[in-house]
PDB file of C-alpha atoms in Angstrom:
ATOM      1  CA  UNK P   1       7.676 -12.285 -27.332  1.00 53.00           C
ATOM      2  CA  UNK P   2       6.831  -9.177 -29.384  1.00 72.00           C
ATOM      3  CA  UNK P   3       6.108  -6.286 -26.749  1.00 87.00           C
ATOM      4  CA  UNK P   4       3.595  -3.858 -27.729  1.00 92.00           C
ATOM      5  CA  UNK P   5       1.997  -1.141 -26.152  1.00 94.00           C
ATOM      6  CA  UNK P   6      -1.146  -2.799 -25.492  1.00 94.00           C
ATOM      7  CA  UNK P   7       0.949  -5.779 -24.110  1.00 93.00           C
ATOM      8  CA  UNK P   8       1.885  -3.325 -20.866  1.00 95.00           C
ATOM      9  CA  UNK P   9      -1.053  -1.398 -21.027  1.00 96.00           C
ATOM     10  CA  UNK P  10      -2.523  -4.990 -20.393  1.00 96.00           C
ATOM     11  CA  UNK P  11      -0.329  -6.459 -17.675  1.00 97.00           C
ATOM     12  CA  UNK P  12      -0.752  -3.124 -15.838  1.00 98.00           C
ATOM     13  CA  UNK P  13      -4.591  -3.489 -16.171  1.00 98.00           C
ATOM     14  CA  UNK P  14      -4.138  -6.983 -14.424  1.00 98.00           C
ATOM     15  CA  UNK P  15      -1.944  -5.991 -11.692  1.00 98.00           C
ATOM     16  CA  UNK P  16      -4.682  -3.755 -10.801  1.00 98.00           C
ATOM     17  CA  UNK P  17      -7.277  -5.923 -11.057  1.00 98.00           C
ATOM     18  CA  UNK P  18      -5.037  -8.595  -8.945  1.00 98.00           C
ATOM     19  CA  UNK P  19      -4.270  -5.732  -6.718  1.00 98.00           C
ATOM     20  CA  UNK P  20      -7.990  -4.994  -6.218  1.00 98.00           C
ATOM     21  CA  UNK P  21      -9.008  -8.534  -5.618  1.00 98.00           C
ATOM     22  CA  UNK P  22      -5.713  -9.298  -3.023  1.00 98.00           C
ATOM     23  CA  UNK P  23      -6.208  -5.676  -1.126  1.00 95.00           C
ATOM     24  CA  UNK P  24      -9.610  -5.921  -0.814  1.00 95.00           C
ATOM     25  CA  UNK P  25     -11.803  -8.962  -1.186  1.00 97.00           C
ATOM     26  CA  UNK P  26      -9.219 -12.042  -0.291  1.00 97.00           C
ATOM     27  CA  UNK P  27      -8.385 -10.217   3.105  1.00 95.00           C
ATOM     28  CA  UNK P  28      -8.998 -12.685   5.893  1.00 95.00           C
ATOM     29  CA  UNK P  29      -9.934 -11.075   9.595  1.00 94.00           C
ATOM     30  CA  UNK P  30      -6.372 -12.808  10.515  1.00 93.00           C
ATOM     31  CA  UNK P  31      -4.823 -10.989   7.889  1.00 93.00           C
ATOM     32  CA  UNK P  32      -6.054  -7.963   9.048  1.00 90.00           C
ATOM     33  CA  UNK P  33      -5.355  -8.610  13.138  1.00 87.00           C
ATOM     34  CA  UNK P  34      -2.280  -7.149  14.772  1.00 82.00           C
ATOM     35  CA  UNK P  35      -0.474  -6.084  11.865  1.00 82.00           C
ATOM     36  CA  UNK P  36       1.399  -3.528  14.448  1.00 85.00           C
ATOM     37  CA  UNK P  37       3.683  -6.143  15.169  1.00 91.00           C
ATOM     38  CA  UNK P  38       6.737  -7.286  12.268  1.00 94.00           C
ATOM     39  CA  UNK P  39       6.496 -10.993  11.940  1.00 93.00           C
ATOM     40  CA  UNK P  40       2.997 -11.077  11.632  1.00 91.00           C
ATOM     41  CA  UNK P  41       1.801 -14.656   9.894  1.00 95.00           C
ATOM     42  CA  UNK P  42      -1.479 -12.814   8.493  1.00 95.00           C
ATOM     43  CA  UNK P  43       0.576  -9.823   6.750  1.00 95.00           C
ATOM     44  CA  UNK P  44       2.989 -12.811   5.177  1.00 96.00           C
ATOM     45  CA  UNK P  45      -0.222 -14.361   4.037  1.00 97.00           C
ATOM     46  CA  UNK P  46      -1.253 -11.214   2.449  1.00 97.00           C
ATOM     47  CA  UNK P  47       1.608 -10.733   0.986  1.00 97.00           C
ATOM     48  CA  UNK P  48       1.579 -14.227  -0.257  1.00 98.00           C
ATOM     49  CA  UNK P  49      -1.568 -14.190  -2.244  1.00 98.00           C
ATOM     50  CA  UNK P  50      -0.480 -10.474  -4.176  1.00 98.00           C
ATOM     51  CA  UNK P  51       2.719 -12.960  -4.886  1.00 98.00           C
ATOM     52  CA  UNK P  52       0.412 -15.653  -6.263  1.00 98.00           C
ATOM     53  CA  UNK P  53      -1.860 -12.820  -7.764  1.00 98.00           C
ATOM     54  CA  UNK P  54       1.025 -11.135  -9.175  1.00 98.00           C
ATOM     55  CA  UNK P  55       2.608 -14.760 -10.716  1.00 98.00           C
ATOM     56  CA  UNK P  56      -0.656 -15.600 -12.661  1.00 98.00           C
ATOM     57  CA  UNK P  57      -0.630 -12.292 -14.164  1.00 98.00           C
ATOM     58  CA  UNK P  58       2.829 -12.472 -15.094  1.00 97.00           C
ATOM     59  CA  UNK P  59       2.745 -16.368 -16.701  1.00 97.00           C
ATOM     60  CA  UNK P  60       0.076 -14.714 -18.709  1.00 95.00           C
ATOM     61  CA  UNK P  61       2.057 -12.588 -20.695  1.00 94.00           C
ATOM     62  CA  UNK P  62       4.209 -15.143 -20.615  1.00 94.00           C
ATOM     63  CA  UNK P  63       7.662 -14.181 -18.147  1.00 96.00           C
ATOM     64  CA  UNK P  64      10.040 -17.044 -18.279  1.00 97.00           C
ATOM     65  CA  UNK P  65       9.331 -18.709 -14.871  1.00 97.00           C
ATOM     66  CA  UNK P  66      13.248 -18.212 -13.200  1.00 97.00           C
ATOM     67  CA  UNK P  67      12.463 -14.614 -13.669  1.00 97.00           C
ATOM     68  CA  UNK P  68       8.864 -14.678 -12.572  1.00 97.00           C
ATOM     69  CA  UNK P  69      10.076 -16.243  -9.065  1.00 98.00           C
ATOM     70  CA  UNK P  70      12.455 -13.538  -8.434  1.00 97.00           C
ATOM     71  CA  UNK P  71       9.488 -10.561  -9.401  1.00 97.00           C
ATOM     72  CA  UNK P  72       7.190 -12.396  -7.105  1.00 98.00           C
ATOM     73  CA  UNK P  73       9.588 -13.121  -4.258  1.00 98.00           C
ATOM     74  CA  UNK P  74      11.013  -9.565  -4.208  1.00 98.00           C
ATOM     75  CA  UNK P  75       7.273  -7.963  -4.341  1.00 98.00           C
ATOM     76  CA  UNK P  76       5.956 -10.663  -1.762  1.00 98.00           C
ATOM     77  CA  UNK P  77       9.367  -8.918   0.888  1.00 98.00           C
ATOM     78  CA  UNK P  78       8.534  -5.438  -0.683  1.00 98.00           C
ATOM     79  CA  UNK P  79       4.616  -5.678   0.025  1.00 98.00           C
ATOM     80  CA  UNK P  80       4.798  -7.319   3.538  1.00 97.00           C
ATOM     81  CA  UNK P  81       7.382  -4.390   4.700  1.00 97.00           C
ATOM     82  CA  UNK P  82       4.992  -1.553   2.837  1.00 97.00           C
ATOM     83  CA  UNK P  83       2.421  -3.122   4.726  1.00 96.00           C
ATOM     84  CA  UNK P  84       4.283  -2.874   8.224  1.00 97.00           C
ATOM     85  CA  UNK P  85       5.108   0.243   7.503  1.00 96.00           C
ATOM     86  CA  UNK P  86       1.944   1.687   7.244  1.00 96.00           C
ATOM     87  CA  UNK P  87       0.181  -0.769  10.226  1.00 95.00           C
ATOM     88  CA  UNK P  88       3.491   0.003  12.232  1.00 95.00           C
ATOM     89  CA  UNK P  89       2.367   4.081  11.073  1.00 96.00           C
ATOM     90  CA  UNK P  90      -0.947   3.866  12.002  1.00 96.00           C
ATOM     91  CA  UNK P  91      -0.565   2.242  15.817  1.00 95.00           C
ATOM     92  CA  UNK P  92       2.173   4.456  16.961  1.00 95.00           C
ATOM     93  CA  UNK P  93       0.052   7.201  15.891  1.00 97.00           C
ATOM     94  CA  UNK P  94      -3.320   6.066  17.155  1.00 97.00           C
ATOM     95  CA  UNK P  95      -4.848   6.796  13.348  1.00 97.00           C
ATOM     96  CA  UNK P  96      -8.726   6.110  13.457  1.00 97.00           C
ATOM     97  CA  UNK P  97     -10.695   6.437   9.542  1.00 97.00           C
ATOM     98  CA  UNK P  98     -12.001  10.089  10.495  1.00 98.00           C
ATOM     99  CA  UNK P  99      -8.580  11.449  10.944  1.00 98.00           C
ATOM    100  CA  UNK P 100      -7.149  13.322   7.516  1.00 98.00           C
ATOM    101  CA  UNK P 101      -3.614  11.583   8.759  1.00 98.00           C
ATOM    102  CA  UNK P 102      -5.141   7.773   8.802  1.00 97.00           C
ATOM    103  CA  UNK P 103      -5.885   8.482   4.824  1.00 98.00           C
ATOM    104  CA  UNK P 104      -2.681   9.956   4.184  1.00 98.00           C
ATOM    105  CA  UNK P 105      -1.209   6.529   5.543  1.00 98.00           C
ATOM    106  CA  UNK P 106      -3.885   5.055   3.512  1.00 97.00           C
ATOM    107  CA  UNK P 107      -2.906   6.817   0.068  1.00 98.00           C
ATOM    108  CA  UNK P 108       1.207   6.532   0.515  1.00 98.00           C
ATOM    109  CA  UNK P 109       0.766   2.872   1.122  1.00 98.00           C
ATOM    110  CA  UNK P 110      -1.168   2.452  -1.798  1.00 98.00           C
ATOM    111  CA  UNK P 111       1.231   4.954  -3.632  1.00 98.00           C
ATOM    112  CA  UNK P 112       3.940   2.736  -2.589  1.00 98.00           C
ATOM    113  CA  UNK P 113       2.411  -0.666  -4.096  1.00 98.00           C
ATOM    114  CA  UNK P 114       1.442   0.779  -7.291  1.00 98.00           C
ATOM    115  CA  UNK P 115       5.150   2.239  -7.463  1.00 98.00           C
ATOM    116  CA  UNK P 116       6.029  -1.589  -7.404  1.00 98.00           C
ATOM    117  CA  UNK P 117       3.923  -2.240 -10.113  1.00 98.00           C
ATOM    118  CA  UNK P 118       5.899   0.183 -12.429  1.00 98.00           C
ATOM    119  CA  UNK P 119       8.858  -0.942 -11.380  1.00 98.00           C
ATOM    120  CA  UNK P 120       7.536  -4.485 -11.862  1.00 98.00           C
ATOM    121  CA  UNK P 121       6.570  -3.845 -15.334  1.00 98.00           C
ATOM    122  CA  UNK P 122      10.005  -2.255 -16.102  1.00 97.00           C
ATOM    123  CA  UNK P 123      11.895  -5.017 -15.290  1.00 97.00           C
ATOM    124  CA  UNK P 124       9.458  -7.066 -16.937  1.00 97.00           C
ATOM    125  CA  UNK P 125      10.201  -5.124 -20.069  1.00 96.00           C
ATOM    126  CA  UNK P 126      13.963  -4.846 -19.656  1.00 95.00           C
ATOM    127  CA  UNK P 127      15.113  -8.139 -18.230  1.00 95.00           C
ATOM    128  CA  UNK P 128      12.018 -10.693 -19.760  1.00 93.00           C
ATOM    129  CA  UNK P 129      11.611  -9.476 -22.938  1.00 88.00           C
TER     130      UNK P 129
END
């Protein structure tokens, strides 16, 4: 496949727009429950549908699918542990929406997912191309 600039300028636009949709709209209120605690069956959930989000973006510009199962399995690990991390964060230190801290949390965490994107889109461009 011939990579262009618009070619990454367009799978970044979808892993936003996947992003969006799994962050925000396809949360479940068991998703969302008791995410202070490490195994938590709603975060793997969560991080299962940016996995699934994240693999229909990537078959669209057309990642061979050996590839696209190690991209989606590493981010689906990487994006249940960022989530922890921030839930984990956020209990210990009794963060409520009006605190400054709470949206500090809130901005590394999303910081830290988009930081997988670009490194998503690297490898995509290094290893898939």
């Amino acid at each position: 496949m011939s990579v262009t600039v618009g070619t990454v300028i367009l799978l970044f636009f979808l892993f936003q727009i996947k992003h969006m949709f799994a962050d925000y709209f396809l949360q479940t209120p068991m998703m969302l429950s008791g995410r202070g605690e490490y195994w938590h069956m709603g975060r793997a959930l969560h991080a299962g549908v940016h996995a699934v989000g994240s693999a229909i973006v990537l078959l669209i510009v057309g990642t061979p699918i050996g590839f696209l199962l190690l991209l989606i399995a590493l981010e689906w690990f990487i994006h249940f542990n960022i989530d922890y991390g921030k839930a984990h964060y956020s209990d210990k230190m009794e963060l409520q929406p009006n605190q400054a801290r709470y949206w500090h949390a809130v901005g590394f965490d999303q910081f830290l997912h988009q930081m997988t994107y670009v490194a998503m889109v690297w490898a995509w461009l290094t290893f898939a191309t």
